[in-house]
Amino acid sequence: PRIEGETGTVSVPGSTQEVPVRYEIRELADVQPSHNAQTFQPNPRYQWLNDRHYDREKAYQHEIAANSTGYSFKPARLINNSDTAETGPPVIDENGNVLGGNSRTMMLTRFYDAGHGNAYKAELLKQAAIYGLDPKDILTKKFKQPILVRVIADEEFVNQQLITALNVTGTRALTPQERAIAESGGMSEA
């Protein structure tokens, strides 16, 4: 099942490009992140190449595991109307491949697998109207594990370069010197 909602745009970090999207509710099993949420191995059903190597980078794995527990998972990370791919609903192509938001999709998968999905569903029902979705439709379609996504319907925009661009952070990283100064502020006098 899927339910279509309003349209909008996603801003590509570090550029002026905006990509048209449509909000949808889909079954989580129909959305393909680049890597398996439990093993972090590449997902054979994923049709693109993700620049992030979740199978090799322990920091990515730790972040996903730590932020998908019943205590730390925040539905608002996935259900908000941010216009960037850095937060909010994952950005997918028509086939369900996650172009931006792979970590968040894996976190939600782990959250559902741990039996905590009701918190996400409750937030989704609460905010559905913002995205042009009727909560009653979500309930009557009997989704097992619903997920709010942003679908890029126009294939003209979907390519490998877009995946790379959606993985860029919109804010500029601190230089090593700036980071050292910022971290030194947390040190004690001793």
PDB file of C-alpha atoms in Angstrom:
ATOM      1  CA  PRO A   1       0.000   0.000   0.000  1.00  0.00           C
ATOM      2  CA  ARG A   2       0.943   3.601  -0.503  1.00  0.00           C
ATOM      3  CA  ILE A   3      -0.780   6.898   0.081  1.00  0.00           C
ATOM      4  CA  GLU A   4       0.179  10.040  -1.808  1.00  0.00           C
ATOM      5  CA  GLY A   5       0.173  13.446  -0.168  1.00  0.00           C
ATOM      6  CA  GLU A   6       1.275  16.998  -0.930  1.00  0.00           C
ATOM      7  CA  THR A   7       4.173  17.992  -3.140  1.00  0.00           C
ATOM      8  CA  GLY A   8       7.186  20.027  -2.121  1.00  0.00           C
ATOM      9  CA  THR A   9      10.898  20.359  -2.781  1.00  0.00           C
ATOM     10  CA  VAL A  10      14.152  19.150  -1.283  1.00  0.00           C
ATOM     11  CA  SER A  11      17.096  21.542  -1.296  1.00  0.00           C
ATOM     12  CA  VAL A  12      20.384  19.989  -2.327  1.00  0.00           C
ATOM     13  CA  PRO A  13      22.979  20.914   0.344  1.00  0.00           C
ATOM     14  CA  GLY A  14      25.669  23.322  -0.806  1.00  0.00           C
ATOM     15  CA  SER A  15      23.783  24.397  -3.932  1.00  0.00           C
ATOM     16  CA  THR A  16      20.742  26.364  -5.046  1.00  0.00           C
ATOM     17  CA  GLN A  17      19.169  23.278  -6.643  1.00  0.00           C
ATOM     18  CA  GLU A  18      15.733  22.212  -5.448  1.00  0.00           C
ATOM     19  CA  VAL A  19      14.299  18.848  -6.441  1.00  0.00           C
ATOM     20  CA  PRO A  20      10.522  18.333  -6.622  1.00  0.00           C
ATOM     21  CA  VAL A  21       9.157  15.631  -4.285  1.00  0.00           C
ATOM     22  CA  ARG A  22       5.849  14.142  -3.245  1.00  0.00           C
ATOM     23  CA  TYR A  23       5.142  13.042   0.328  1.00  0.00           C
ATOM     24  CA  GLU A  24       3.956   9.447   0.611  1.00  0.00           C
ATOM     25  CA  ILE A  25       3.280   6.818   3.193  1.00  0.00           C
ATOM     26  CA  ARG A  26       4.757   3.487   2.178  1.00  0.00           C
ATOM     27  CA  GLU A  27       5.295   0.164   3.855  1.00  0.00           C
ATOM     28  CA  LEU A  28       8.812   0.127   5.311  1.00  0.00           C
ATOM     29  CA  ALA A  29       9.544  -3.221   3.610  1.00  0.00           C
ATOM     30  CA  ASP A  30       9.051  -1.478   0.243  1.00  0.00           C
ATOM     31  CA  VAL A  31      11.720   1.134   1.005  1.00  0.00           C
ATOM     32  CA  GLN A  32      15.279  -0.010   0.298  1.00  0.00           C
ATOM     33  CA  PRO A  33      18.158   1.547   2.246  1.00  0.00           C
ATOM     34  CA  SER A  34      21.653   1.004   0.879  1.00  0.00           C
ATOM     35  CA  HIS A  35      22.593  -1.351   3.719  1.00  0.00           C
ATOM     36  CA  ASN A  36      20.926  -3.895   5.982  1.00  0.00           C
ATOM     37  CA  ALA A  37      19.851  -2.248   9.241  1.00  0.00           C
ATOM     38  CA  GLN A  38      20.969  -5.182  11.404  1.00  0.00           C
ATOM     39  CA  THR A  39      24.164  -6.444   9.726  1.00  0.00           C
ATOM     40  CA  PHE A  40      25.187  -3.229   7.895  1.00  0.00           C
ATOM     41  CA  GLN A  41      26.064  -5.309   4.853  1.00  0.00           C
ATOM     42  CA  PRO A  42      25.160  -3.850   1.433  1.00  0.00           C
ATOM     43  CA  ASN A  43      21.517  -4.392   0.517  1.00  0.00           C
ATOM     44  CA  PRO A  44      21.398  -6.498  -2.691  1.00  0.00           C
ATOM     45  CA  ARG A  45      18.002  -4.956  -3.556  1.00  0.00           C
ATOM     46  CA  TYR A  46      19.437  -1.414  -3.510  1.00  0.00           C
ATOM     47  CA  GLN A  47      19.816  -0.189  -7.103  1.00  0.00           C
ATOM     48  CA  TRP A  48      22.361   2.588  -6.538  1.00  0.00           C
ATOM     49  CA  LEU A  49      25.713   3.062  -4.800  1.00  0.00           C
ATOM     50  CA  ASN A  50      25.867   4.891  -1.488  1.00  0.00           C
ATOM     51  CA  ASP A  51      29.025   6.901  -0.812  1.00  0.00           C
ATOM     52  CA  ARG A  52      28.809   5.977   2.861  1.00  0.00           C
ATOM     53  CA  HIS A  53      30.230   2.563   3.702  1.00  0.00           C
ATOM     54  CA  TYR A  54      28.051   1.438   6.583  1.00  0.00           C
ATOM     55  CA  ASP A  55      29.570  -2.050   6.313  1.00  0.00           C
ATOM     56  CA  ARG A  56      33.087  -0.730   7.085  1.00  0.00           C
ATOM     57  CA  GLU A  57      32.617   2.364   9.223  1.00  0.00           C
ATOM     58  CA  LYS A  58      32.087   1.423  12.860  1.00  0.00           C
ATOM     59  CA  ALA A  59      31.175   5.034  13.707  1.00  0.00           C
ATOM     60  CA  TYR A  60      28.165   4.862  11.359  1.00  0.00           C
ATOM     61  CA  GLN A  61      27.125   1.514  12.809  1.00  0.00           C
ATOM     62  CA  HIS A  62      27.422   2.782  16.375  1.00  0.00           C
ATOM     63  CA  GLU A  63      25.398   5.926  15.582  1.00  0.00           C
ATOM     64  CA  ILE A  64      22.590   3.919  13.989  1.00  0.00           C
ATOM     65  CA  ALA A  65      22.492   1.370  16.812  1.00  0.00           C
ATOM     66  CA  ALA A  66      22.649   4.039  19.519  1.00  0.00           C
ATOM     67  CA  ASN A  67      19.918   6.198  17.970  1.00  0.00           C
ATOM     68  CA  SER A  68      17.435   3.413  17.283  1.00  0.00           C
ATOM     69  CA  THR A  69      16.669   2.290  20.816  1.00  0.00           C
ATOM     70  CA  GLY A  70      13.401   2.951  22.595  1.00  0.00           C
ATOM     71  CA  TYR A  71      15.127   5.634  24.684  1.00  0.00           C
ATOM     72  CA  SER A  72      17.077   7.488  22.029  1.00  0.00           C
ATOM     73  CA  PHE A  73      14.971   7.209  18.870  1.00  0.00           C
ATOM     74  CA  LYS A  74      13.285  10.493  18.031  1.00  0.00           C
ATOM     75  CA  PRO A  75      10.382  10.245  15.544  1.00  0.00           C
ATOM     76  CA  ALA A  76      10.822  13.977  14.856  1.00  0.00           C
ATOM     77  CA  ARG A  77      14.117  13.209  13.095  1.00  0.00           C
ATOM     78  CA  LEU A  78      12.075  11.485  10.405  1.00  0.00           C
ATOM     79  CA  ILE A  79       8.770  13.324  10.648  1.00  0.00           C
ATOM     80  CA  ASN A  80       9.392  17.005  10.115  1.00  0.00           C
ATOM     81  CA  ASN A  81       9.022  19.357   7.197  1.00  0.00           C
ATOM     82  CA  SER A  82      12.684  20.195   6.703  1.00  0.00           C
ATOM     83  CA  ASP A  83      13.441  21.183   3.138  1.00  0.00           C
ATOM     84  CA  THR A  84      16.823  19.409   3.155  1.00  0.00           C
ATOM     85  CA  ALA A  85      17.765  15.737   2.998  1.00  0.00           C
ATOM     86  CA  GLU A  86      19.810  16.049   6.197  1.00  0.00           C
ATOM     87  CA  THR A  87      16.749  15.565   8.380  1.00  0.00           C
ATOM     88  CA  GLY A  88      13.115  14.661   7.898  1.00  0.00           C
ATOM     89  CA  PRO A  89      11.545  11.906   5.831  1.00  0.00           C
ATOM     90  CA  PRO A  90      13.960   9.870   3.720  1.00  0.00           C
ATOM     91  CA  VAL A  91      14.209  10.895   0.061  1.00  0.00           C
ATOM     92  CA  ILE A  92      13.556   7.970  -2.292  1.00  0.00           C
ATOM     93  CA  ASP A  93      13.122   7.242  -5.982  1.00  0.00           C
ATOM     94  CA  GLU A  94       9.907   5.745  -7.384  1.00  0.00           C
ATOM     95  CA  ASN A  95      11.328   2.228  -6.908  1.00  0.00           C
ATOM     96  CA  GLY A  96      11.807   2.821  -3.178  1.00  0.00           C
ATOM     97  CA  ASN A  97      15.610   3.212  -3.167  1.00  0.00           C
ATOM     98  CA  VAL A  98      16.728   5.634  -0.433  1.00  0.00           C
ATOM     99  CA  LEU A  99      18.704   8.455  -2.006  1.00  0.00           C
ATOM    100  CA  GLY A 100      19.036  10.547   1.154  1.00  0.00           C
ATOM    101  CA  GLY A 101      18.306   9.390   4.696  1.00  0.00           C
ATOM    102  CA  ASN A 102      19.758   5.873   4.700  1.00  0.00           C
ATOM    103  CA  SER A 103      20.835   6.154   8.352  1.00  0.00           C
ATOM    104  CA  ARG A 104      17.385   7.346   9.410  1.00  0.00           C
ATOM    105  CA  THR A 105      15.733   4.528   7.455  1.00  0.00           C
ATOM    106  CA  MET A 106      17.981   1.950   9.116  1.00  0.00           C
ATOM    107  CA  MET A 107      17.271   3.488  12.541  1.00  0.00           C
ATOM    108  CA  LEU A 108      13.528   3.237  11.933  1.00  0.00           C
ATOM    109  CA  THR A 109      13.895  -0.379  10.781  1.00  0.00           C
ATOM    110  CA  ARG A 110      15.732  -1.274  13.966  1.00  0.00           C
ATOM    111  CA  PHE A 111      13.186   0.677  16.026  1.00  0.00           C
ATOM    112  CA  TYR A 112      10.305  -1.259  14.470  1.00  0.00           C
ATOM    113  CA  ASP A 113      12.192  -4.569  14.775  1.00  0.00           C
ATOM    114  CA  ALA A 114      12.641  -3.918  18.503  1.00  0.00           C
ATOM    115  CA  GLY A 115       8.864  -3.565  18.896  1.00  0.00           C
ATOM    116  CA  HIS A 116       8.822   0.200  19.509  1.00  0.00           C
ATOM    117  CA  GLY A 117       7.070   1.279  16.310  1.00  0.00           C
ATOM    118  CA  ASN A 118       3.969   2.641  18.035  1.00  0.00           C
ATOM    119  CA  ALA A 119       5.783   5.856  18.996  1.00  0.00           C
ATOM    120  CA  TYR A 120       6.651   6.517  15.337  1.00  0.00           C
ATOM    121  CA  LYS A 121       3.113   5.615  14.169  1.00  0.00           C
ATOM    122  CA  ALA A 122       1.550   7.933  16.768  1.00  0.00           C
ATOM    123  CA  GLU A 123       3.722  10.862  15.611  1.00  0.00           C
ATOM    124  CA  LEU A 124       2.938  10.053  11.988  1.00  0.00           C
ATOM    125  CA  LEU A 125      -0.811  10.100  12.632  1.00  0.00           C
ATOM    126  CA  LYS A 126      -0.467  13.336  14.616  1.00  0.00           C
ATOM    127  CA  GLN A 127       1.376  15.141  11.805  1.00  0.00           C
ATOM    128  CA  ALA A 128      -0.170  13.477   8.733  1.00  0.00           C
ATOM    129  CA  ALA A 129      -2.292  16.480   7.729  1.00  0.00           C
ATOM    130  CA  ILE A 130       0.831  18.664   7.389  1.00  0.00           C
ATOM    131  CA  TYR A 131       1.835  16.479   4.451  1.00  0.00           C
ATOM    132  CA  GLY A 132      -1.609  16.319   2.863  1.00  0.00           C
ATOM    133  CA  LEU A 133      -2.314  12.874   4.286  1.00  0.00           C
ATOM    134  CA  ASP A 134      -5.466  11.737   6.040  1.00  0.00           C
ATOM    135  CA  PRO A 135      -4.722   9.770   9.248  1.00  0.00           C
ATOM    136  CA  LYS A 136      -7.842   7.678   8.593  1.00  0.00           C
ATOM    137  CA  ASP A 137      -6.343   6.485   5.298  1.00  0.00           C
ATOM    138  CA  ILE A 138      -3.208   5.367   7.116  1.00  0.00           C
ATOM    139  CA  LEU A 139      -5.299   3.387   9.575  1.00  0.00           C
ATOM    140  CA  THR A 140      -7.658   1.839   7.010  1.00  0.00           C
ATOM    141  CA  LYS A 141      -4.841   0.695   4.696  1.00  0.00           C
ATOM    142  CA  LYS A 142      -3.528  -1.316   7.646  1.00  0.00           C
ATOM    143  CA  PHE A 143       0.153  -0.594   7.223  1.00  0.00           C
ATOM    144  CA  LYS A 144       2.300  -2.937   9.298  1.00  0.00           C
ATOM    145  CA  GLN A 145       5.248  -0.556   9.442  1.00  0.00           C
ATOM    146  CA  PRO A 146       4.379   2.757   7.776  1.00  0.00           C
ATOM    147  CA  ILE A 147       7.089   5.219   6.839  1.00  0.00           C
ATOM    148  CA  LEU A 148       6.737   8.796   5.630  1.00  0.00           C
ATOM    149  CA  VAL A 149       8.977   9.406   2.613  1.00  0.00           C
ATOM    150  CA  ARG A 150       9.665  12.081   0.022  1.00  0.00           C
ATOM    151  CA  VAL A 151       9.520  10.607  -3.472  1.00  0.00           C
ATOM    152  CA  ILE A 152      11.395  12.112  -6.391  1.00  0.00           C
ATOM    153  CA  ALA A 153       8.987  11.187  -9.155  1.00  0.00           C
ATOM    154  CA  ASP A 154      10.823  12.917 -12.001  1.00  0.00           C
ATOM    155  CA  GLU A 155      13.554  10.529 -13.158  1.00  0.00           C
ATOM    156  CA  GLU A 156      15.382  13.475 -14.718  1.00  0.00           C
ATOM    157  CA  PHE A 157      16.652  14.357 -11.227  1.00  0.00           C
ATOM    158  CA  VAL A 158      17.550  10.839 -10.049  1.00  0.00           C
ATOM    159  CA  ASN A 159      21.180   9.880 -10.640  1.00  0.00           C
ATOM    160  CA  GLN A 160      24.298   8.841  -8.786  1.00  0.00           C
ATOM    161  CA  GLN A 161      25.475  12.440  -8.452  1.00  0.00           C
ATOM    162  CA  LEU A 162      22.274  13.345  -6.600  1.00  0.00           C
ATOM    163  CA  ILE A 163      22.927  10.625  -4.020  1.00  0.00           C
ATOM    164  CA  THR A 164      26.382  12.068  -3.426  1.00  0.00           C
ATOM    165  CA  ALA A 165      24.988  15.599  -3.219  1.00  0.00           C
ATOM    166  CA  LEU A 166      22.290  14.557  -0.720  1.00  0.00           C
ATOM    167  CA  ASN A 167      25.009  13.108   1.546  1.00  0.00           C
ATOM    168  CA  VAL A 168      26.754  16.470   1.853  1.00  0.00           C
ATOM    169  CA  THR A 169      26.195  18.379   5.068  1.00  0.00           C
ATOM    170  CA  GLY A 170      24.662  21.788   4.454  1.00  0.00           C
ATOM    171  CA  THR A 171      26.663  23.489   7.153  1.00  0.00           C
ATOM    172  CA  ARG A 172      30.379  23.971   6.794  1.00  0.00           C
ATOM    173  CA  ALA A 173      32.494  21.718   9.007  1.00  0.00           C
ATOM    174  CA  LEU A 174      34.809  23.293  11.559  1.00  0.00           C
ATOM    175  CA  THR A 175      38.447  23.554  10.571  1.00  0.00           C
ATOM    176  CA  PRO A 176      40.836  21.517  12.769  1.00  0.00           C
ATOM    177  CA  GLN A 177      41.840  24.725  14.547  1.00  0.00           C
ATOM    178  CA  GLU A 178      38.207  25.774  15.154  1.00  0.00           C
ATOM    179  CA  ARG A 179      37.362  22.318  16.441  1.00  0.00           C
ATOM    180  CA  ALA A 180      40.356  22.317  18.834  1.00  0.00           C
ATOM    181  CA  ILE A 181      39.333  25.698  20.227  1.00  0.00           C
ATOM    182  CA  ALA A 182      35.702  24.617  20.585  1.00  0.00           C
ATOM    183  CA  GLU A 183      36.664  21.365  22.335  1.00  0.00           C
ATOM    184  CA  SER A 184      39.141  23.113  24.637  1.00  0.00           C
ATOM    185  CA  GLY A 185      36.248  25.066  26.136  1.00  0.00           C
ATOM    186  CA  GLY A 186      34.983  21.850  27.699  1.00  0.00           C
ATOM    187  CA  MET A 187      38.247  21.127  29.511  1.00  0.00           C
ATOM    188  CA  SER A 188      38.653  21.772  33.206  1.00  0.00           C
ATOM    189  CA  GLU A 189      41.288  24.168  34.574  1.00  0.00           C
ATOM    190  CA  ALA A 190      43.284  21.162  35.820  1.00  0.00           C
TER     191      ALA A 190
END
